[in-house]
Amino acid sequence: MKPKGFNPHARWDRHIPQGGAPQDSGLVNERIEVLALFRQAKIYPRLFIWRDKIYRIRRLNYNWQERRGRELINFFSVDTGSDLYQISFNNETSGWRIDKII
Amino acid sequence: MILHIDMDAFFASIEQAVNPRLKNKPLIVGSRNNKMHTVVCAASYEAKALGIDSGMPTKEAFALCPHLEFVPADQTKYIWTSEQIFGVIKESGFTAFYSSIDEFQLDIKEAADPAGIASRIREDINRSFGITASIGIAKNCLLAKLASKLRKPDGLFLIDEDNIKKALAETPAARLCGIGPRTQEALSALGVKTCLDLYSQTPQLLERVFGANGLNLYAGLHSNETLPEDNHADNRPKSIGHSYSFPRASENTGFINAWIRLLSEMVARRLRAHDLTARTVHLWLNGPQIGGFSAQKTFQEPSQDASELYARTLRIMAKIGQKHPKIRALGVTASSLETPKYPALFREAKRREELIRSLDKINGRFGEDTIFPSQIMLTRKIR
């Protein structure tokens, strides 16, 4: 008999609290201003302003989403030419954040 | 014909797409933040070339390659990507099957150009996500999976009537899915070394040596398989369970109980999401003194309340007979599942149900870990 299909929603890590201090030294978690293009249900960030400095996005490396309750967070790995950053857009609050320097 | 789509070093490839500086470098994805106290849950092909593979303790991996790149696993990213890839595969219009987070199957029936279909899927995945997949094509799932392994990474291999004997003759039987060390030993005793040797055996012989599994193996190799049209028709689970391994063994009762509580919460939340209750609770523990301990108990009253499941699990745990056993890994599973039959009778039970409904609503609105029993905080605080 064919086994039942994989269920990606049977998440094992959803409730598991991450113990201890995060080892990721690049964590930032600050609000930023972003110029982005919203086209055909997709988001293309073009530049962001962080601590009064403008960062032009040369390349969008990857993007993914996470649902947290009613909030849908869109994550982006972006390349400014000199550094890589993870920024995110919250559909519920329409707010942008810089999560970390990758 | 079946297409088996297997993502190449899935988690590691996604991390390399997120951070292109990691491309072409030996990289491991660890299941936890602490890079020296976890296990490899994925390795890039550059790391695999150094003898590093999934399941290896990271300490060993770093001993093999001190300059190894390390990234902690981010399941959200992998699950989202996996679902998107499944969406791309379904767009082909054929019956698709979600095998695991990084494996998918497609029943292309008697389509004229299987290799063309597979090439288009590989290109679509690569264009959309910047990662590669290997695809095997064969008359059944077992051979298609084998075919996908034979041209990894970023490969495409079709096993048909013209090349099946050659392909199987060149492949050791151990590469076939489901052939573990014990089966391999038994096959060696029969003189079976290659997949072709195995393919040539009669069903009677395989049944005599391996029982019903032998017959399944024969059918798996020889059948012309089709996938069910709707493999999610009966989506109701038979059991729901969660487990966790600690970075190191602990005998701290508060810490262990907090983890049992957390796993019970996770199980109960999923029971309620499916509108199911459970009569049977199963607990398994693993530790240096107790080895593998596993016990279950069926209760008269079904429940979907986490605190009740937790209390039942603790009653099972009392069977160990040791006061403070060292525990390395543990799991809680609920089974004998049924839909709730009767509404709560007594006021206290009704209030409890209302409370749980409210908590689920809050977590559904603000995210799963918004409100939870304070005991769960102990999973972070102590070891």
Short mmCIF file of N, CA and C in Angstrom, two decimals, chain A residues 2-6 8-20 22-23 59 61-66 68-71 77 82-84 92 102, chain B residues 17-21 33-34 75-77 79-81 83 97-101 105 129 141 227 234 236 242 244 259 262 266 270 364-365 367-368 379-380:
data_model
loop_
_atom_site.label_atom_id
_atom_site.label_comp_id
_atom_site.label_asym_id
_atom_site.label_seq_id
_atom_site.Cartn_x
_atom_site.Cartn_y
_atom_site.Cartn_z
N LYS A 2 0.49 2.22 -0.77
CA LYS A 2 1.26 3.46 -0.85
C LYS A 2 1.14 4.22 0.47
N PRO A 3 2.25 4.66 1.07
CA PRO A 3 2.13 5.43 2.30
C PRO A 3 1.50 6.78 2.03
N LYS A 4 0.99 7.38 3.11
CA LYS A 4 0.39 8.71 2.96
C LYS A 4 1.46 9.72 2.63
N GLY A 5 1.07 10.76 1.93
CA GLY A 5 2.02 11.78 1.53
C GLY A 5 2.60 12.54 2.71
N PHE A 6 3.75 13.14 2.48
CA PHE A 6 4.41 13.96 3.48
C PHE A 6 3.54 15.18 3.78
N PRO A 8 3.87 18.79 5.16
CA PRO A 8 4.83 19.80 5.62
C PRO A 8 4.32 20.61 6.80
N HIS A 9 3.02 20.51 7.09
CA HIS A 9 2.48 21.30 8.20
C HIS A 9 2.64 20.60 9.55
N ALA A 10 3.05 19.33 9.50
CA ALA A 10 3.30 18.62 10.77
C ALA A 10 4.69 19.02 11.26
N ARG A 11 4.84 20.30 11.53
CA ARG A 11 6.15 20.86 11.84
C ARG A 11 6.64 20.40 13.19
N TRP A 12 7.89 19.98 13.25
CA TRP A 12 8.43 19.52 14.52
C TRP A 12 9.02 20.65 15.34
N ASP A 13 9.31 21.76 14.72
CA ASP A 13 10.05 22.80 15.42
C ASP A 13 9.20 24.01 15.78
N ARG A 14 7.90 23.93 15.46
CA ARG A 14 7.08 25.13 15.57
C ARG A 14 7.06 25.70 16.99
N HIS A 15 6.93 24.82 17.96
CA HIS A 15 6.80 25.32 19.33
C HIS A 15 8.11 25.28 20.10
N ILE A 16 9.13 24.69 19.49
CA ILE A 16 10.33 24.46 20.29
C ILE A 16 11.09 25.76 20.51
N PRO A 17 11.17 26.16 21.79
CA PRO A 17 11.90 27.40 22.06
C PRO A 17 13.38 27.20 21.85
N GLN A 18 14.04 28.16 21.27
CA GLN A 18 15.48 28.06 21.07
C GLN A 18 16.18 28.41 22.38
N GLY A 19 16.89 27.44 22.92
CA GLY A 19 17.55 27.64 24.22
C GLY A 19 18.84 28.44 24.08
N GLY A 20 19.16 29.14 25.14
CA GLY A 20 20.45 29.85 25.22
C GLY A 20 20.51 31.09 24.35
N PRO A 22 21.49 33.42 21.29
CA PRO A 22 21.76 33.12 19.89
C PRO A 22 23.24 33.31 19.58
N GLN A 23 23.78 32.38 18.78
CA GLN A 23 25.20 32.47 18.48
C GLN A 23 25.47 33.32 17.25
N ARG A 59 21.34 42.66 -5.82
CA ARG A 59 20.85 41.32 -6.18
C ARG A 59 19.95 40.77 -5.08
N ASN A 61 19.00 37.53 -3.57
CA ASN A 61 19.51 36.15 -3.62
C ASN A 61 18.41 35.11 -3.45
N TYR A 62 17.54 35.36 -2.46
CA TYR A 62 16.55 34.34 -2.12
C TYR A 62 15.42 35.02 -1.34
N ASN A 63 14.26 34.44 -1.42
CA ASN A 63 13.18 34.94 -0.56
C ASN A 63 12.31 33.78 -0.10
N TRP A 64 11.71 33.92 1.06
CA TRP A 64 10.83 32.89 1.59
C TRP A 64 9.84 33.54 2.55
N GLN A 65 8.85 32.77 2.95
CA GLN A 65 7.79 33.32 3.81
C GLN A 65 7.62 32.50 5.07
N GLU A 66 7.13 33.15 6.10
CA GLU A 66 6.74 32.42 7.32
C GLU A 66 5.46 33.02 7.86
N ARG A 68 3.18 33.65 11.01
CA ARG A 68 3.17 33.66 12.47
C ARG A 68 1.80 34.17 12.89
N GLY A 69 0.90 33.23 13.20
CA GLY A 69 -0.47 33.63 13.47
C GLY A 69 -1.05 34.24 12.21
N ARG A 70 -1.58 35.46 12.35
CA ARG A 70 -2.17 36.10 11.19
C ARG A 70 -1.12 36.83 10.33
N GLU A 71 0.04 37.02 10.92
CA GLU A 71 1.10 37.75 10.20
C GLU A 71 1.78 36.85 9.17
N SER A 77 16.95 37.64 1.23
CA SER A 77 18.40 37.71 1.35
C SER A 77 18.86 38.61 0.22
N SER A 82 28.60 45.00 -1.31
CA SER A 82 29.69 44.81 -0.34
C SER A 82 29.28 43.83 0.76
N ASP A 83 28.00 43.76 1.08
CA ASP A 83 27.54 42.89 2.15
C ASP A 83 26.23 42.19 1.80
N LEU A 84 25.93 41.14 2.58
CA LEU A 84 24.65 40.44 2.43
C LEU A 84 23.80 40.73 3.66
N GLU A 92 1.13 42.17 7.83
CA GLU A 92 0.11 42.64 8.75
C GLU A 92 0.38 44.09 9.17
N ILE A 102 24.21 38.88 7.00
CA ILE A 102 24.50 37.46 6.79
C ILE A 102 26.02 37.24 6.72
N ALA B 17 22.11 29.23 -1.63
CA ALA B 17 21.36 30.21 -2.44
C ALA B 17 21.13 31.49 -1.64
N VAL B 18 20.85 31.34 -0.34
CA VAL B 18 20.64 32.50 0.53
C VAL B 18 21.94 33.29 0.67
N ASN B 19 23.04 32.56 0.82
CA ASN B 19 24.35 33.20 0.98
C ASN B 19 25.31 32.65 -0.08
N PRO B 20 25.37 33.31 -1.24
CA PRO B 20 26.18 32.78 -2.34
C PRO B 20 27.67 32.64 -1.99
N ARG B 21 28.10 33.29 -0.92
CA ARG B 21 29.52 33.14 -0.52
C ARG B 21 29.83 31.73 -0.07
N ASN B 33 21.78 25.54 17.01
CA ASN B 33 22.70 26.68 16.93
C ASN B 33 24.12 26.33 17.34
N ASN B 34 24.21 25.49 18.39
CA ASN B 34 25.52 25.20 18.98
C ASN B 34 26.32 24.28 18.06
N GLN B 75 14.11 25.53 9.57
CA GLN B 75 13.06 24.71 8.98
C GLN B 75 12.05 25.52 8.18
N THR B 76 11.76 26.73 8.65
CA THR B 76 10.78 27.57 7.96
C THR B 76 11.14 27.75 6.50
N LYS B 77 12.41 28.08 6.27
CA LYS B 77 12.93 28.30 4.92
C LYS B 77 12.79 27.04 4.08
N ILE B 79 10.84 24.33 4.57
CA ILE B 79 9.46 23.88 4.36
C ILE B 79 8.78 24.77 3.33
N TRP B 80 9.01 26.08 3.42
CA TRP B 80 8.41 26.99 2.44
C TRP B 80 8.90 26.63 1.03
N THR B 81 10.20 26.42 0.89
CA THR B 81 10.77 26.10 -0.43
C THR B 81 10.20 24.77 -0.93
N GLU B 83 7.36 23.37 -0.24
CA GLU B 83 5.96 23.54 -0.68
C GLU B 83 5.87 24.24 -2.03
N PHE B 97 2.94 13.43 -5.97
CA PHE B 97 2.94 12.85 -4.62
C PHE B 97 4.08 13.48 -3.82
N TYR B 98 3.74 13.94 -2.62
CA TYR B 98 4.69 14.60 -1.74
C TYR B 98 5.32 13.52 -0.86
N SER B 99 6.52 13.03 -1.22
CA SER B 99 7.12 11.90 -0.49
C SER B 99 7.77 12.34 0.80
N SER B 100 8.56 13.40 0.73
CA SER B 100 9.21 13.92 1.93
C SER B 100 9.56 15.37 1.65
N ILE B 101 10.24 16.01 2.58
CA ILE B 101 10.51 17.44 2.40
C ILE B 101 11.33 17.71 1.14
N GLN B 105 7.13 12.71 -6.24
CA GLN B 105 6.94 11.77 -7.35
C GLN B 105 5.83 12.28 -8.25
N PHE B 129 14.41 28.80 -7.87
CA PHE B 129 15.01 28.74 -6.53
C PHE B 129 16.54 28.73 -6.54
N CYS B 141 8.01 3.34 -8.52
CA CYS B 141 8.62 4.31 -7.60
C CYS B 141 10.01 3.86 -7.15
N LEU B 227 0.25 6.26 -9.42
CA LEU B 227 0.01 6.93 -8.15
C LEU B 227 -1.49 7.20 -8.00
N ASP B 234 -7.77 10.71 2.30
CA ASP B 234 -7.98 10.44 3.72
C ASP B 234 -6.80 11.05 4.46
N ARG B 236 -6.67 12.07 7.50
CA ARG B 236 -6.70 11.94 8.95
C ARG B 236 -5.56 11.05 9.42
N HIS B 242 5.49 13.69 18.61
CA HIS B 242 6.64 14.58 18.50
C HIS B 242 7.75 14.03 19.39
N TYR B 244 12.17 14.64 20.63
CA TYR B 244 13.28 15.59 20.69
C TYR B 244 14.51 14.92 21.31
N TRP B 259 10.05 19.24 29.04
CA TRP B 259 10.06 18.79 27.64
C TRP B 259 8.88 17.87 27.34
N LEU B 262 6.02 20.15 26.87
CA LEU B 262 6.08 20.83 25.57
C LEU B 262 5.65 19.89 24.44
N MET B 266 2.42 20.16 21.90
CA MET B 266 2.51 20.11 20.44
C MET B 266 1.57 19.04 19.88
N ARG B 270 -2.06 19.68 17.63
CA ARG B 270 -2.34 19.06 16.33
C ARG B 270 -3.59 18.19 16.39
N GLY B 364 -3.35 31.18 17.34
CA GLY B 364 -3.66 31.23 15.91
C GLY B 364 -3.55 32.65 15.36
N ARG B 365 -3.86 33.62 16.22
CA ARG B 365 -3.82 35.03 15.79
C ARG B 365 -2.40 35.60 15.82
N GLY B 367 0.60 33.75 16.59
CA GLY B 367 1.74 32.83 16.40
C GLY B 367 1.76 31.78 17.50
N GLU B 368 2.27 30.59 17.15
CA GLU B 368 2.13 29.42 18.00
C GLU B 368 2.75 29.53 19.40
N THR B 379 12.35 24.46 29.65
CA THR B 379 13.10 23.81 28.57
C THR B 379 14.28 24.68 28.14
N ARG B 380 14.18 25.98 28.42
CA ARG B 380 15.26 26.90 28.03
C ARG B 380 16.24 27.14 29.17
#
